[in-house]
Structures are given as structure tokens and as C-alpha cells.
Coordinates of C-alpha atoms in Angstrom, one line a residue:
M1 CA -14.9 21.2 6.7
S2 CA -12.1 22.1 4.3
E3 CA -12.5 22.5 0.5
L4 CA -12.6 19.4 -1.6
L5 CA -9.4 19.4 -3.7
L6 CA -9.2 16.2 -5.7
Q7 CA -12.1 14.0 -6.9
V8 CA -11.6 10.7 -8.7
E9 CA -14.8 8.9 -9.8
G10 CA -15.2 5.6 -11.5
L11 CA -11.6 5.2 -12.5
E12 CA -10.8 2.1 -14.6
I13 CA -7.4 1.1 -16.2
R14 CA -6.9 -1.7 -18.6
F15 CA -3.9 -3.4 -20.3
G16 CA -5.4 -5.1 -23.3
D17 CA -8.2 -7.3 -22.0
T18 CA -6.9 -7.2 -18.4
T19 CA -8.5 -4.7 -16.0
V20 CA -6.0 -3.7 -13.3
V21 CA -7.9 -0.9 -11.7
S22 CA -11.7 -1.0 -11.4
D23 CA -14.3 1.5 -10.3
V24 CA -12.1 3.5 -8.0
D25 CA -13.6 6.5 -6.2
L26 CA -11.3 8.7 -4.2
H27 CA -11.5 12.2 -2.8
I28 CA -8.9 14.4 -0.9
R29 CA -9.6 17.6 0.9
R30 CA -7.2 20.5 1.2
G31 CA -4.6 20.0 3.8
E32 CA -5.5 16.3 4.2
V33 CA -3.2 13.3 4.2
C34 CA -5.0 10.4 2.5
T35 CA -3.2 7.1 2.4
L36 CA -3.6 4.4 -0.3
L37 CA -2.7 1.2 1.5
G38 CA -2.2 -2.1 -0.2
E39 CA 0.3 -4.7 -1.5
S40 CA 2.4 -4.5 -4.7
G41 CA 0.2 -5.0 -7.7
S42 CA -2.9 -3.7 -6.1
G43 CA -3.1 -0.7 -8.4
K44 CA -2.0 2.1 -6.0
T45 CA 0.7 3.6 -8.2
L46 CA -1.3 3.3 -11.3
T47 CA -4.2 5.2 -9.6
A48 CA -1.7 8.0 -8.8
L49 CA -0.3 8.1 -12.3
A50 CA -3.8 8.3 -13.7
V51 CA -4.4 11.5 -11.8
L52 CA -1.3 12.9 -13.5
R53 CA -2.2 11.4 -16.9
Q54 CA 1.2 9.7 -17.0
L55 CA 0.2 6.0 -17.4
P56 CA 2.3 3.7 -19.6
P57 CA 1.5 3.9 -23.3
A58 CA -0.1 0.4 -23.3
A59 CA -2.6 1.4 -20.6
R60 CA -6.1 2.5 -21.4
M61 CA -8.0 4.6 -18.9
Q62 CA -11.5 5.8 -18.5
A63 CA -13.3 7.6 -15.6
R64 CA -16.4 9.5 -14.9
G65 CA -14.2 12.3 -13.8
I66 CA -10.8 13.4 -12.3
R67 CA -11.2 16.9 -11.0
L68 CA -8.8 19.2 -9.2
R69 CA -10.7 22.0 -7.4
G70 CA -13.6 21.2 -9.8
R71 CA -11.5 21.5 -13.0
E72 CA -11.7 18.4 -15.2
L73 CA -8.2 17.1 -15.8
L74 CA -9.3 14.6 -18.4
Q75 CA -10.4 17.3 -20.8
L76 CA -7.2 19.5 -20.5
P77 CA -4.9 19.6 -23.6
E78 CA -1.4 18.2 -22.9
R79 CA 0.1 21.7 -22.8
E80 CA -2.2 22.7 -19.9
M81 CA -1.6 19.3 -18.2
R82 CA 2.2 20.0 -18.2
R83 CA 1.5 23.1 -16.1
V84 CA -0.5 21.0 -13.7
R85 CA 2.2 18.4 -13.3
G86 CA 4.8 19.9 -10.8
G87 CA 2.8 23.1 -10.5
Q88 CA -0.4 22.0 -8.9
I89 CA 0.3 18.3 -8.4
A90 CA 3.8 17.0 -7.7
M91 CA 5.1 13.5 -7.2
I92 CA 7.9 11.9 -5.1
F93 CA 9.0 8.5 -6.4
Q94 CA 9.9 5.4 -4.3
E95 CA 13.5 5.2 -5.4
P96 CA 15.3 8.6 -5.5
Q97 CA 18.5 7.1 -6.9
T98 CA 16.8 6.2 -10.1
A99 CA 14.5 9.3 -10.2
L100 CA 17.4 11.8 -9.9
N101 CA 19.8 12.5 -12.8
P102 CA 23.2 11.1 -11.8
V103 CA 25.2 13.6 -14.0
M104 CA 23.4 16.8 -12.8
S105 CA 24.0 18.5 -9.4
V106 CA 20.9 18.3 -7.1
G107 CA 20.7 22.1 -7.1
R108 CA 20.5 22.2 -10.9
Q109 CA 17.7 19.6 -10.9
I110 CA 15.7 21.6 -8.4
G111 CA 16.4 24.7 -10.5
E112 CA 14.9 23.1 -13.5
A113 CA 11.5 22.7 -11.7
L114 CA 11.8 26.3 -10.5
L115 CA 12.5 27.6 -14.0
L116 CA 9.6 25.7 -15.4
H117 CA 7.0 26.6 -12.8
S118 CA 8.1 30.0 -11.4
G119 CA 10.2 31.5 -14.1
L120 CA 13.0 32.4 -11.7
R121 CA 16.5 32.8 -13.1
G122 CA 20.0 33.7 -12.1
R123 CA 20.7 34.7 -8.5
A124 CA 17.0 34.6 -7.5
L125 CA 16.8 31.0 -8.7
R126 CA 20.0 29.9 -6.8
E127 CA 18.7 31.5 -3.6
R128 CA 15.4 29.8 -3.9
V129 CA 17.2 26.4 -4.4
V130 CA 19.1 26.9 -1.2
E131 CA 15.9 28.0 0.6
L132 CA 14.1 24.7 -0.5
L133 CA 17.0 22.5 0.5
D134 CA 17.1 24.3 3.9
A135 CA 13.3 23.9 4.2
V136 CA 13.6 20.1 3.9
G137 CA 16.4 19.9 6.5
I138 CA 19.5 19.4 4.3
P139 CA 22.5 20.6 6.3
A140 CA 24.8 23.2 4.6
P141 CA 22.3 23.7 1.8
G142 CA 24.5 26.1 -0.2
R143 CA 27.3 23.5 -0.5
R144 CA 25.0 20.5 -1.0
A145 CA 23.3 22.3 -3.9
G146 CA 26.5 21.7 -5.9
E147 CA 26.8 18.0 -5.0
Y148 CA 25.6 15.1 -7.1
P149 CA 23.1 12.3 -6.0
H150 CA 25.8 9.7 -5.4
Q151 CA 27.4 12.0 -2.8
L152 CA 24.2 12.0 -0.6
S153 CA 22.8 9.4 1.7
G154 CA 19.4 7.7 1.0
G155 CA 17.6 10.0 3.4
M156 CA 19.1 13.2 1.9
K157 CA 18.3 12.0 -1.7
Q158 CA 14.7 11.6 -0.6
R159 CA 14.8 15.1 0.9
V160 CA 16.1 16.5 -2.4
M161 CA 13.2 14.8 -4.2
I162 CA 10.8 16.5 -1.8
A163 CA 12.5 19.9 -2.4
A164 CA 12.2 19.4 -6.2
A165 CA 8.5 18.5 -5.7
L166 CA 7.9 21.6 -3.6
A167 CA 9.5 23.9 -6.1
G168 CA 6.2 24.5 -8.0
K169 CA 4.3 25.1 -4.7
P170 CA 1.9 22.2 -5.4
E171 CA -1.6 21.9 -3.9
L172 CA -1.3 18.1 -3.9
L173 CA 1.8 16.0 -3.3
I174 CA 1.8 12.4 -4.3
A175 CA 4.3 10.4 -2.2
D176 CA 4.8 6.9 -3.7
E177 CA 6.4 4.6 -1.0
P178 CA 8.9 7.4 -0.1
T179 CA 10.2 5.6 3.0
T180 CA 10.2 1.9 2.0
A181 CA 14.0 1.3 1.8
L182 CA 14.9 3.8 4.6
D183 CA 16.0 2.8 8.1
V184 CA 13.7 3.6 10.9
T185 CA 15.3 6.9 12.1
T186 CA 15.5 8.4 8.6
Q187 CA 11.9 7.2 7.9
A188 CA 10.7 9.0 11.0
Q189 CA 12.5 12.2 9.9
I190 CA 10.9 12.0 6.4
L191 CA 7.4 11.3 7.8
A192 CA 7.7 14.2 10.3
L193 CA 8.9 16.5 7.5
L194 CA 6.0 15.7 5.2
Q195 CA 3.5 16.3 8.0
Q196 CA 5.2 19.6 8.8
L197 CA 5.1 20.8 5.2
S198 CA 1.5 19.7 4.8
K199 CA 0.5 21.9 7.8
Q200 CA 2.7 24.9 6.9
Q201 CA 1.7 25.1 3.3
D202 CA -1.9 23.7 3.6
M203 CA -0.9 21.1 1.1
S204 CA -2.7 17.8 0.6
I205 CA -0.8 14.5 0.4
L206 CA -1.7 11.3 -1.4
F207 CA 0.6 8.9 0.5
I208 CA 1.1 5.4 -1.1
T209 CA 2.4 2.6 1.2
H210 CA 2.1 -1.0 2.2
D211 CA 3.2 -0.4 5.8
L212 CA 0.5 -0.1 8.4
G213 CA 2.8 1.5 10.9
V214 CA 3.7 4.3 8.5
A215 CA 0.1 4.7 7.5
A216 CA -0.9 5.1 11.2
C217 CA 1.8 7.8 11.7
I218 CA 0.9 10.1 8.8
S219 CA -2.7 9.6 7.7
D220 CA -5.9 11.5 8.3
R221 CA -7.8 9.0 6.2
L222 CA -7.0 5.6 4.6
A223 CA -8.2 3.7 1.6
V224 CA -7.3 0.0 1.3
M225 CA -6.7 -1.3 -2.2
K226 CA -6.8 -5.0 -3.3
E227 CA -6.6 -6.2 -6.9
G228 CA -7.4 -2.8 -8.3
R229 CA -10.4 -2.0 -6.1
I230 CA -10.8 0.1 -3.0
V231 CA -12.2 -2.4 -0.5
E232 CA -12.3 -0.2 2.7
Q233 CA -12.1 3.5 3.5
A234 CA -12.2 5.2 6.9
G235 CA -10.7 8.0 9.0
C236 CA -7.4 7.1 10.6
E237 CA -8.7 7.0 14.2
Q238 CA -11.7 4.9 13.2
F239 CA -9.6 2.5 11.0
F240 CA -7.2 1.6 13.8
S241 CA -9.7 1.7 16.8
H242 CA -12.2 -0.8 15.3
T243 CA -11.9 -4.2 13.9
P244 CA -11.4 -3.9 10.1
T245 CA -14.5 -4.7 8.1
H246 CA -12.9 -6.3 5.1
P247 CA -11.2 -9.8 5.3
Y248 CA -8.2 -8.5 3.3
T249 CA -7.6 -5.7 5.8
R250 CA -7.8 -8.2 8.6
K251 CA -5.2 -10.3 6.8
L252 CA -2.8 -7.3 6.6
F253 CA -3.1 -6.8 10.3
A254 CA -2.5 -10.5 11.0
A255 CA 0.6 -10.5 8.9
L256 CA 2.4 -7.9 11.0
P257 CA 5.4 -9.5 12.8
Q258 CA 4.1 -8.4 16.2
N259 CA 0.8 -10.3 15.5
M260 CA 2.5 -13.5 14.5
Q261 CA 3.3 -16.2 17.1
R262 CA 6.4 -18.3 17.5
S263 CA 7.8 -20.5 20.2
R264 CA 11.5 -20.1 21.4
T265 CA 13.6 -22.8 22.9
T266 CA 15.6 -22.1 26.0
A267 CA 18.1 -24.9 25.5
V268 CA 21.8 -23.9 25.3
A269 CA 23.3 -24.2 21.8
E270 CA 26.9 -24.6 20.8
P271 CA 28.7 -21.6 19.1
L272 CA 28.9 -21.9 15.3
L273 CA 30.3 -18.6 14.1
E274 CA 32.6 -16.7 16.5
V275 CA 33.8 -13.2 15.5
E276 CA 36.6 -11.5 17.5
D277 CA 37.8 -7.9 17.3
F278 CA 36.8 -7.8 13.6
Q279 CA 37.8 -4.7 11.5
V280 CA 37.1 -3.7 7.9
Y281 CA 38.8 -0.5 6.8
F282 CA 38.5 1.1 3.4
P283 CA 41.4 3.3 2.3
I284 CA 40.9 7.0 1.4
R285 CA 43.1 7.8 -1.6
K286 CA 44.0 11.3 -2.8
G287 CA 46.1 13.0 -5.4
I288 CA 47.4 11.9 -8.8
L289 CA 49.3 9.0 -7.3
Q290 CA 46.3 8.0 -5.2
R291 CA 48.2 7.7 -2.0
V292 CA 46.4 6.5 1.1
H293 CA 45.6 9.4 3.4
G294 CA 43.5 7.6 5.9
H295 CA 40.8 5.0 6.3
V296 CA 37.0 4.7 6.6
K297 CA 36.5 2.4 9.6
A298 CA 33.4 0.6 8.3
V299 CA 33.6 -2.1 11.0
D300 CA 35.8 -1.3 14.0
G301 CA 36.5 -4.1 16.5
V302 CA 33.3 -6.1 16.5
S303 CA 32.9 -9.4 18.4
L304 CA 29.8 -11.6 18.3
T305 CA 28.7 -15.2 18.4
V306 CA 26.0 -17.0 16.3
R307 CA 24.9 -20.3 17.8
V308 CA 23.8 -23.5 16.1
G309 CA 20.2 -23.4 15.1
R310 CA 19.7 -19.8 16.4
T311 CA 19.1 -16.4 14.9
L312 CA 21.3 -13.4 15.8
A313 CA 19.8 -10.1 14.4
L314 CA 22.2 -7.4 13.5
V315 CA 20.4 -4.1 13.8
G316 CA 21.4 -0.5 12.9
E317 CA 20.9 2.4 10.5
S318 CA 22.1 2.4 6.9
G319 CA 25.9 3.0 6.9
S320 CA 26.4 1.5 10.4
G321 CA 28.5 -1.4 8.9
K322 CA 26.0 -4.2 9.1
S323 CA 26.3 -5.5 5.5
T324 CA 30.0 -4.9 5.5
L325 CA 30.4 -7.1 8.6
G326 CA 28.2 -9.8 7.1
R327 CA 30.2 -9.9 3.9
G328 CA 33.5 -9.7 5.8
V329 CA 32.9 -12.7 8.0
L330 CA 32.2 -14.8 4.9
R331 CA 35.5 -13.5 3.3
L332 CA 33.6 -11.7 0.5
L333 CA 35.5 -8.6 1.7
A334 CA 39.1 -8.6 2.9
P335 CA 39.3 -7.6 6.7
H336 CA 41.8 -5.2 8.2
S337 CA 42.2 -7.5 11.2
G338 CA 40.4 -9.8 13.5
R339 CA 39.5 -13.5 13.7
V340 CA 36.5 -15.5 12.4
R341 CA 36.0 -19.1 13.5
F342 CA 33.4 -21.3 11.9
A343 CA 32.8 -24.6 13.8
G344 CA 36.1 -24.0 15.6
E345 CA 38.1 -23.5 12.3
D346 CA 39.8 -20.1 11.6
L347 CA 38.4 -19.1 8.2
H348 CA 41.1 -16.5 7.5
S349 CA 43.9 -19.1 7.8
L350 CA 42.4 -21.3 5.0
S351 CA 43.8 -21.5 1.5
N352 CA 41.5 -20.4 -1.3
A353 CA 40.9 -24.0 -2.4
T354 CA 40.0 -25.1 1.1
L355 CA 37.8 -22.1 1.6
R356 CA 35.9 -22.9 -1.6
R357 CA 35.1 -26.3 -0.3
R358 CA 34.0 -24.8 3.1
R359 CA 31.7 -22.3 1.4
A360 CA 29.0 -25.0 1.2
Q361 CA 28.5 -24.6 4.9
F362 CA 27.8 -20.8 4.9
Q363 CA 25.7 -18.9 2.4
I364 CA 24.2 -15.5 1.9
I365 CA 20.8 -14.1 0.9
F366 CA 21.0 -10.6 -0.5
Q367 CA 18.5 -7.7 -0.1
D368 CA 17.6 -7.4 -3.8
P369 CA 16.8 -10.8 -5.2
Y370 CA 16.5 -9.7 -8.8
A371 CA 20.0 -8.0 -8.8
S372 CA 21.6 -11.1 -7.2
M373 CA 20.4 -13.4 -10.0
N374 CA 21.7 -13.7 -13.5
P375 CA 18.8 -12.6 -15.7
R376 CA 20.0 -14.8 -18.6
M377 CA 19.9 -18.0 -16.5
M378 CA 16.9 -20.2 -15.9
I379 CA 15.9 -20.8 -12.3
S380 CA 17.0 -24.4 -12.4
D381 CA 20.6 -23.3 -13.4
I382 CA 20.7 -20.5 -10.8
I383 CA 19.8 -22.9 -8.0
A384 CA 22.0 -25.7 -9.3
E385 CA 25.1 -23.5 -9.9
G386 CA 26.5 -23.9 -6.4
M387 CA 25.8 -27.6 -6.3
R388 CA 27.8 -28.1 -9.5
I389 CA 30.7 -26.1 -8.1
Q390 CA 30.7 -28.3 -5.1
G391 CA 30.5 -31.5 -7.2
V392 CA 26.9 -32.5 -6.3
R393 CA 25.3 -35.0 -8.6
E394 CA 21.6 -35.4 -9.4
C395 CA 21.1 -31.6 -9.4
T396 CA 17.7 -31.7 -11.1
T397 CA 16.2 -33.9 -8.5
R398 CA 17.6 -31.7 -5.8
V399 CA 16.3 -28.5 -7.5
T400 CA 12.8 -30.0 -7.6
T401 CA 12.9 -30.8 -3.9
L402 CA 14.2 -27.3 -3.0
L403 CA 11.5 -25.5 -5.0
R404 CA 8.9 -27.5 -3.1
Q405 CA 10.6 -26.7 0.2
V406 CA 10.3 -23.0 -0.4
G407 CA 6.7 -23.2 -1.7
L408 CA 7.2 -23.0 -5.4
D409 CA 5.9 -25.3 -8.2
P410 CA 8.9 -27.3 -9.6
D411 CA 7.4 -26.7 -13.1
C412 CA 8.7 -23.1 -12.9
M413 CA 12.3 -24.2 -12.9
H414 CA 12.7 -23.4 -16.6
R415 CA 11.5 -19.8 -16.3
Y416 CA 13.7 -16.7 -15.9
P417 CA 13.9 -14.3 -12.9
H418 CA 11.9 -11.5 -14.5
E419 CA 8.9 -13.9 -14.7
F420 CA 8.5 -14.0 -10.9
S421 CA 7.2 -11.6 -8.3
G422 CA 9.5 -10.1 -5.6
G423 CA 8.4 -12.6 -3.0
Q424 CA 8.9 -15.5 -5.4
R425 CA 12.4 -14.3 -6.4
Q426 CA 13.3 -14.1 -2.7
R427 CA 12.1 -17.7 -2.3
I428 CA 14.3 -18.7 -5.3
C429 CA 17.3 -17.1 -3.6
I430 CA 16.5 -19.0 -0.4
A431 CA 16.4 -22.2 -2.4
R432 CA 19.8 -21.3 -3.9
A433 CA 21.3 -20.8 -0.5
L434 CA 19.9 -24.1 0.8
A435 CA 21.1 -26.0 -2.3
V436 CA 24.5 -26.9 -0.7
K437 CA 23.0 -27.7 2.7
P438 CA 24.6 -24.8 4.7
R439 CA 24.8 -24.6 8.5
L440 CA 24.8 -20.8 8.5
I441 CA 23.0 -18.3 6.3
V442 CA 23.7 -14.5 6.4
C443 CA 20.4 -12.8 5.5
D444 CA 21.1 -9.2 4.4
E445 CA 17.8 -7.3 4.6
P446 CA 15.9 -10.1 2.8
T447 CA 12.4 -8.7 3.6
S448 CA 12.9 -4.9 3.7
S449 CA 11.2 -4.1 0.4
L450 CA 8.5 -6.8 0.5
D451 CA 4.8 -6.4 1.2
V452 CA 3.7 -7.3 4.8
S453 CA 2.0 -10.5 3.8
V454 CA 4.9 -11.7 1.6
Q455 CA 7.3 -10.7 4.4
A456 CA 5.3 -12.9 6.8
Q457 CA 5.5 -15.8 4.4
I458 CA 9.3 -15.4 4.0
L459 CA 9.8 -15.1 7.8
Q460 CA 7.7 -18.2 8.5
L461 CA 9.6 -20.1 5.7
L462 CA 13.0 -19.2 7.4
L463 CA 11.7 -20.4 10.7
D464 CA 10.4 -23.6 9.3
L465 CA 13.7 -24.3 7.6
Q466 CA 15.6 -23.5 10.8
Q467 CA 13.5 -25.9 12.8
R468 CA 13.7 -28.6 10.2
H469 CA 17.5 -28.4 9.3
G470 CA 19.0 -26.6 12.4
I471 CA 20.3 -23.7 10.3
A472 CA 21.7 -20.6 12.0
Y473 CA 21.0 -17.1 10.7
L474 CA 22.9 -13.9 11.0
F475 CA 19.9 -11.7 10.1
I476 CA 20.8 -8.1 9.1
T477 CA 17.9 -5.7 9.3
H478 CA 16.6 -2.3 10.5
D479 CA 13.1 -3.6 11.1
I480 CA 12.5 -3.9 14.8
G481 CA 9.2 -5.8 14.4
V482 CA 11.0 -8.5 12.4
V483 CA 13.7 -8.7 15.0
R484 CA 11.2 -9.2 17.8
Y485 CA 9.5 -12.0 15.9
L486 CA 12.5 -13.9 14.3
A487 CA 15.6 -13.3 16.5
D488 CA 16.8 -15.2 19.6
E489 CA 19.6 -12.6 20.2
V490 CA 20.2 -9.1 18.9
A491 CA 23.4 -7.0 18.3
V492 CA 23.1 -3.2 17.7
M493 CA 25.6 -1.5 15.5
Q494 CA 26.3 2.2 15.2
S495 CA 29.1 3.8 13.0
G496 CA 31.0 0.5 12.8
L497 CA 30.8 -0.3 16.5
L498 CA 28.8 -2.8 18.4
V499 CA 27.1 -0.7 21.1
E500 CA 24.8 -3.3 22.7
Q501 CA 24.1 -7.0 22.4
G502 CA 22.2 -9.7 24.3
P503 CA 18.9 -11.7 24.2
V504 CA 16.1 -10.2 22.1
S505 CA 14.4 -9.2 25.3
L506 CA 16.9 -6.4 25.7
L507 CA 14.7 -4.4 23.2
E508 CA 12.2 -4.1 26.0
H509 CA 14.7 -2.4 28.3
P510 CA 17.7 -1.1 26.2
S511 CA 20.6 0.4 28.0
H512 CA 22.3 2.3 25.2
P513 CA 20.9 5.7 24.0
Y514 CA 21.3 4.7 20.3
T515 CA 19.1 1.6 20.8
R516 CA 16.5 3.7 22.5
T517 CA 16.6 6.1 19.6
L518 CA 16.0 3.3 17.1
L519 CA 13.1 2.0 19.2
D520 CA 11.6 5.5 19.5
S521 CA 11.7 5.9 15.7
V522 CA 9.6 2.8 15.0
P523 CA 6.1 3.7 13.7
Q524 CA 3.5 3.0 16.4
L525 CA 0.1 1.6 15.7
P526 CA -2.6 3.1 17.9
G527 CA -2.8 1.2 21.2
G528 CA 1.0 1.0 21.5
V529 CA 1.5 -1.9 19.1
A530 CA 5.0 -1.4 17.5

């Protein structure tokens, strides 16, 4: 049995009189991948930050011990602890865009870690930066070292974060939800990379996630957290091959889309939204005069149909053009060419005044509910805003009804967005979309960053509303499990093109290689459950 690397005993974290982490015992052996599994607010990230002694100032921590290779970290002076951080224990954060400095090249940011922990300078430092970028699979690492975070894709930014974390040759890598917002193919690449680095460098990983599929792919051992306590621990094989012992763990399994049941109707439905040869191009401008030298073909000749009371899932990787298509068909972006008919009416022939009146019939739910709401407006005003624009009276009564429909207490209408959880905010955005009684809602990744149980609640809510009001959905996502549960039809996009479409059953026998690649990248639970 390998050496015991990290021991956490009796960890407790308080904010004032509130205990948020209680009596946590955790151990990790050298070369082991240990996963902390649980929903937002369960205490996973706080537990990891406690190991690094980087809790928020308001937090109060006590523990019987936090030891790295037998060395008590709680007794180290801050100067010694700074050497441990990055040198012996490194951390990858959930959102690389906010963790990376936007005004520094990625090479310089990795170089800072090297300078601090290895003392390299000059040419030796630059060569080591390129080696690290190459080790994490960044193409053309010499050129990429001089680029800035905004020039890289989400997957490459996450790889840069991993390279910076590896700069100090850590014994323990803490990965805090590093694949949550990534599409399935990029997620598969990052998980494979972490496993490879763990084996090559005999490095332990504390992996934090709420995704059971991801946990099954990467873990040697799992610890399930609920409300600040570890309620179940087991080896990966044992965890997935036996019925979970704790009710909370069983609840997580039941909330997986593939374990949820729904009935589908086979009745033929009328077309509601018809898109023909739709194109959205973005100009490439160069020079002092900013002349157009070409175009980025974000959406290139897409045709599809969304039927009354049905769900069409639009699937593809980040950058495939899904969101651009969704915004384009609603005339939130100007198309290059193509036709969009809604209930037989050509939307792009309408005047602005007529279009404004028609907008009551089609709405959109964005991926990030917090960013899509005005933080200075109360919930009642956010939901009622569209009704007032459309001239609807008795807004307060309607807001009360809508909040009840989406499972929220009407008494919360005078609160602000920051006072709600992520799942509650998404329910508020759904209420806002429903306020003007639309016939079609474009759902742009509305569940991608939600916990599995909250995701299950939102999906069930969308289905209930569809059955009750006959609403059609254009559902944009990269989550194949959600597609299989929610969708009636599916369309697959790659690089602005629609490569395959048909009933949702095509996912069982896809004909296009790209669709097969997407399906092969989906994390698999033991036993073949996707």
C-alpha cells in the first residue's frame, strides 16, 4: 500500500455561529485520486481551502490535525506555508477565465510560479514554460506562451491552469470542478490529462465535483459530502457496484437524467419555428481603416424545424455555433442570410415595431441566470418588466402566479438576485420568460452549471410547463444525458454546420463520425450507464 500523503482529522469551519463544515476526516495516499462529491454548498471547496489555509477572513477553523507526509500544516508559520502552496500542494480553480490575469501572457503567469518555487530565470525559465505547455497538450507551445487568456479556448485556458499548477512539481493537486463548464470532448481530454499526469509524476489529486459520471471516470476513491459532513466513503469500484448506503447518495443517483422517467407522445405536431439556410457571419477587420478581410462563418446554412409543444435539442461543442444560431433566429443577432418563419410569418420581414409586439411569443433563457438579471432590480420588477413593455395589466397578480408555477414562494418577490441560489435564480429566469405567455422558449445551456439534483428539478419543471401550456423548446446543450431525457428531436452542430438531425433515438445509432465522437466522450458510469 502506498504512503499516506494527506491526513485531515476533525476539521470544523464556522462563519460566526453557523457551522458549515463539521467533523471531516479525509486521507489521501500518494498517487491516489480522491474525489469529494456533493452539491454546491456542501463544503467541498471550503474543505480544500482549509488544507491550504486560505479560507476567507470571516471563517474560523479548527481541526485535530491537517498533516502532509506527517508534517502538521496548522503549526507552520505563514512564510513556510507559502512554500507549501504551489510547491507541495497546488490548486486548479473552477473558472480559469477569472483565475488567470487578463493583462499578462500565459507564459509569464506560469513563469511567476516557476520563479517562486524553482528559482529558474532567463532562458531556462522560458524553456521550462514551453515544456509545461507542451506537457499539458497545448499546440505550438512556444507561440501560445506569448498569448493572453482571451485568445485561448476554455479547454486551453484550463490546460494553462494545470501547467501553472504543475510548475512547482506538487505532491498533491487540488482540482476544484475543473470541467464543469466544458463540453464533453474537452472534458474528456482534461480528465485523461489529469490521470496521465498523476501516473507519470506519482502525484495525488483531490478532485472536487458534483458530477457522478466524471467521478466514475477519474476516481480511485470517493467521499460524498452533504451539509458540511462526509456521509459516505468507498473505493470507486465498490461505490458504483453496490447500492449506496446513504439516502443522500441514492438521491444523487436518482437525479441523473438517465434514471429519470418521462413519457413521449407520438402524435404529429405542426411546425412552429422553421429555419431555412440560415447564416450568421462575423467580419474580420484589419488595418488602421479596419477594412473587412474575410468572415468568420459562425452559422453556415443551417435548416431546422421546431414543432408545437416539442423539444428540439441543439447539440455540439463550444464554438460550434449553437448559441449564435439561437440568438440569430430570435433576431438578437443580425443574420447574413436565410429565412426564419414563426407560425408561418417571416420574422426578418417585420418592422421593429411589429417585431417588438411579436416578441411576446418567443423568449430566451440564458446559461448564466445571475448575469442575465439586473442586480439592482427586485425579482418582482425583473419578472414584470416584459409584461409592462407588452402593456399587460395586473402585473403583481401575474408575478405571484408565476412564482408559484416555478416552485418559489411569492413572498420572495421583493428580494434581489444575489439573495437566491443558482437553481432559484434559474427558476426566476424561467418565470420571466413565461411572463408574456410565449409559444417558444430558446433555452441556452440553462442547466450546465447546476448540481445534479437542481438540474433534475429544472428539467422536470420545463417538462411540466410544456405539458401544461404547450410550449416548444429549442434546447441548446452539450449534455447528452439531458438530451436523451428532455428532447423529442436532436440536431448536431459542428463548426457552424448541421451535420446530423432526426428523432432523439438517432443518438443510439448515429451516422456521422462527429456525433459518435461526442457520444464516446460522455463519462460512463460502471455498468454502461451514460
